[in-house]
Coordinates of C-alpha atoms in Angstrom, one line a residue:
X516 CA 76.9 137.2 128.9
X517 CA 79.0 136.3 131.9
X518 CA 77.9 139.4 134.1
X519 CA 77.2 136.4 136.6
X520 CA 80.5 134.4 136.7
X521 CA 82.8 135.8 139.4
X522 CA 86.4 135.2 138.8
X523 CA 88.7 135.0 142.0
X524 CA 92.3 135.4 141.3
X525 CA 94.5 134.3 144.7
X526 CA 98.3 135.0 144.0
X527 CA 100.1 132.7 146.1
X528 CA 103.5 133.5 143.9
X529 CA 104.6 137.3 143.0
X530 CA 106.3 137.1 139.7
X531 CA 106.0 140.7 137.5
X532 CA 104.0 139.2 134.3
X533 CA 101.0 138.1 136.2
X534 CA 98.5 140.1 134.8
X535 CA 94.6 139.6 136.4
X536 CA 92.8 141.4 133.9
X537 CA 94.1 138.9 131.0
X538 CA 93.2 135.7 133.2
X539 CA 89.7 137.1 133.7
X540 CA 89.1 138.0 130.6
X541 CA 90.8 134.8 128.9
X542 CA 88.3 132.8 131.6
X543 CA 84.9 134.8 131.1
X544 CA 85.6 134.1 126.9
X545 CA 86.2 130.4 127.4
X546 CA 82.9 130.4 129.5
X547 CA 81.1 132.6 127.1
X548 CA 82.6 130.7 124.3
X549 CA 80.6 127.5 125.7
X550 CA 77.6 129.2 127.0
X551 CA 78.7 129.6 130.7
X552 CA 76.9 132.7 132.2
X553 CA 76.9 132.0 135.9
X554 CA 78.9 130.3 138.5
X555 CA 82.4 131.2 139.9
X556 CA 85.6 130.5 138.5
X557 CA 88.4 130.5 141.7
X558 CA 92.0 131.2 140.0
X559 CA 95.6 130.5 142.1
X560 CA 98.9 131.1 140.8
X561 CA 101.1 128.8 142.8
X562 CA 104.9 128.4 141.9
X563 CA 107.0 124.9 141.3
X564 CA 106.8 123.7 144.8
X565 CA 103.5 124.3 145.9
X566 CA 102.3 122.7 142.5
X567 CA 104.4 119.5 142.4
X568 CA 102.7 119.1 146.3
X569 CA 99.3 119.6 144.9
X570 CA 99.6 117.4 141.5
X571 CA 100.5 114.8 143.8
X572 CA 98.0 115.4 146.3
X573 CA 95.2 115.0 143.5
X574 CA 96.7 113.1 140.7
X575 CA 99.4 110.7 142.4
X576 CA 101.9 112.2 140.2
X577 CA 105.2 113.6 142.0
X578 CA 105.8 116.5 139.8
X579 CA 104.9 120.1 138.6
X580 CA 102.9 120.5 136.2
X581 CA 101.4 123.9 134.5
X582 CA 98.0 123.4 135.1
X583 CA 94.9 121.7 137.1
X584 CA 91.5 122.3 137.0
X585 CA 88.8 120.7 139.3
X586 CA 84.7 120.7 138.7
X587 CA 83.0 121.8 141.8
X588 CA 79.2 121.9 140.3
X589 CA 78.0 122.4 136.8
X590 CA 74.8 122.7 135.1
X591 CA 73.8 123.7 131.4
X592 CA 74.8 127.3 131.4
X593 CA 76.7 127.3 135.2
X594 CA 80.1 126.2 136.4
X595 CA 81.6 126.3 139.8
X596 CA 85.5 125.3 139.2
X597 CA 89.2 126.0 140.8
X598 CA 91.9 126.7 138.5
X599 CA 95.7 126.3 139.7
X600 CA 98.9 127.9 137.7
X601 CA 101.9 127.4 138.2
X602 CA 103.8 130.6 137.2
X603 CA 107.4 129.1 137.0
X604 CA 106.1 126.5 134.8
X605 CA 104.9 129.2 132.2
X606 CA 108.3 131.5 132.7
X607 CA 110.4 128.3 131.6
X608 CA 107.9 127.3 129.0
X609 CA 107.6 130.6 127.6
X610 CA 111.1 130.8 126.8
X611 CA 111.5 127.6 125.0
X612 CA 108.2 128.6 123.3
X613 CA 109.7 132.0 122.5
X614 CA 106.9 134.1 123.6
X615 CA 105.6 136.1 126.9
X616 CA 105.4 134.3 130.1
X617 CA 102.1 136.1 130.5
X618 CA 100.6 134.5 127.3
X619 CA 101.9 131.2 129.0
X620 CA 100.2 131.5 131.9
X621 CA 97.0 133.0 129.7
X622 CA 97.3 129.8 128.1
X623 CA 97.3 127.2 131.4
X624 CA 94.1 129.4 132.0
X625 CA 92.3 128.7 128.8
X626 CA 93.4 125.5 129.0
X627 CA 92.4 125.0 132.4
X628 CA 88.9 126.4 131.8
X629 CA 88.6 123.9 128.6
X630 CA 89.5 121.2 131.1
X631 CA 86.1 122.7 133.4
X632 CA 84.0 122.8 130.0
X633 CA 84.8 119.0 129.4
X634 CA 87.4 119.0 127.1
X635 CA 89.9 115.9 127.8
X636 CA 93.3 115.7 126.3
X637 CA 93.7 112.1 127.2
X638 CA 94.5 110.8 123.3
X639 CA 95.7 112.0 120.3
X640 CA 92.4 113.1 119.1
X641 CA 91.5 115.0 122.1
X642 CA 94.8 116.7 122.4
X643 CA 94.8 118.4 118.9
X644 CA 91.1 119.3 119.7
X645 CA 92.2 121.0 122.8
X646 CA 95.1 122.4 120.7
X647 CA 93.0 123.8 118.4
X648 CA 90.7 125.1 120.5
X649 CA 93.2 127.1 123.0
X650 CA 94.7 128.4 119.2
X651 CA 91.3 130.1 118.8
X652 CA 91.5 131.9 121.6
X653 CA 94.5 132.8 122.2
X654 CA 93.6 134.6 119.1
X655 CA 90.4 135.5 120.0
X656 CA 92.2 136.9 123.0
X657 CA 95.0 139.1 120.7
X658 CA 98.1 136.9 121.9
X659 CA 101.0 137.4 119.9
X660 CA 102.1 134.3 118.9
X661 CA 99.1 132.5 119.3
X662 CA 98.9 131.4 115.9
X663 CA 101.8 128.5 116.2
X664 CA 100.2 127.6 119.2
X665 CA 100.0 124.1 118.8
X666 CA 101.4 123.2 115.4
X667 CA 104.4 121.0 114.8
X668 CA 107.6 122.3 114.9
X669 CA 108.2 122.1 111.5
X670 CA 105.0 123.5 109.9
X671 CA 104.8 126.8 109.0
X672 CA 102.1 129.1 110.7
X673 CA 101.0 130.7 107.4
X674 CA 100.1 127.7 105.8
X675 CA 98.2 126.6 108.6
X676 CA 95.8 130.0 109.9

């Protein structure tokens, strides 16, 4: 369905676990997922420094951050969006989280592409939404781990998926 989406991956960091298949593949589900068959998707993996610059270039906020996503053009079944990574942010994250850095950075892309779809994350409400959603295909996607993506720390997976 999204033969017509081109997906641009730009790596402006070098770490080992970047893996471009995965990132296209996570983006052209999220788009499919929502009905997206055409556009382009533009993708940069950027590391701490180069992200906290950005974040407060566009958001005023003087920090890194894992993940931002800008609209270029949309239409019902079209998007034209930038997605930045930052691939430091998802090695440290991943190791608290206990799982790959690539699922991480899988994750700021799914996330970043729900951000382009019009999810917002802005209130309680929204952020479990978002939660869920990114759970769904992180499994959809076969990422280890995926299943206590999201979830308290004290619940227990299996009772929850």
């Amino acid at each position: 369905m999204s033969d017509d989406l081109a997906v641009e991956i730009n790596l402006q960091h070098e770490a080992s676990f970047i893996d471009r298949p995965a990132l296209e593949s996570a983006v052209r589900l999220v788009a499919e997922t929502y009905g997206i068959c055409r556009g382009e998707v533009s993708i940069a993996i950027v590391d701490d420094d180069n992200m906290q610059r950005l974040n407060n270039q566009f958001l005023q906020h003087d920090y890194t951050t894992d993940c931002l996503s800008f609209v270029y053009d949309e239409s019902e079944d079209s998007i034209s969006g930038e997605l930045i990574l930052c691939a430091d942010y998802a090695q440290r994250e991943a190791a608290e989280f206990e799982w790959q850095p690539e699922s991480e950075l899988l994750l700021y892309a799914v996330h970043g592409m729900l951000h382009l779809m019009g999810m917002e994350d802005t209130t309680d409400e929204g952020r479990q939404a978002m939660r869920d959603e990114e759970r769904e295909i992180l499994l959809r996607l076969g990422i280890e781990g995926a299943k206590r993506h999201g979830l308290p720390t004290n619940s227990n997976p299996s009772e929850k998926c």
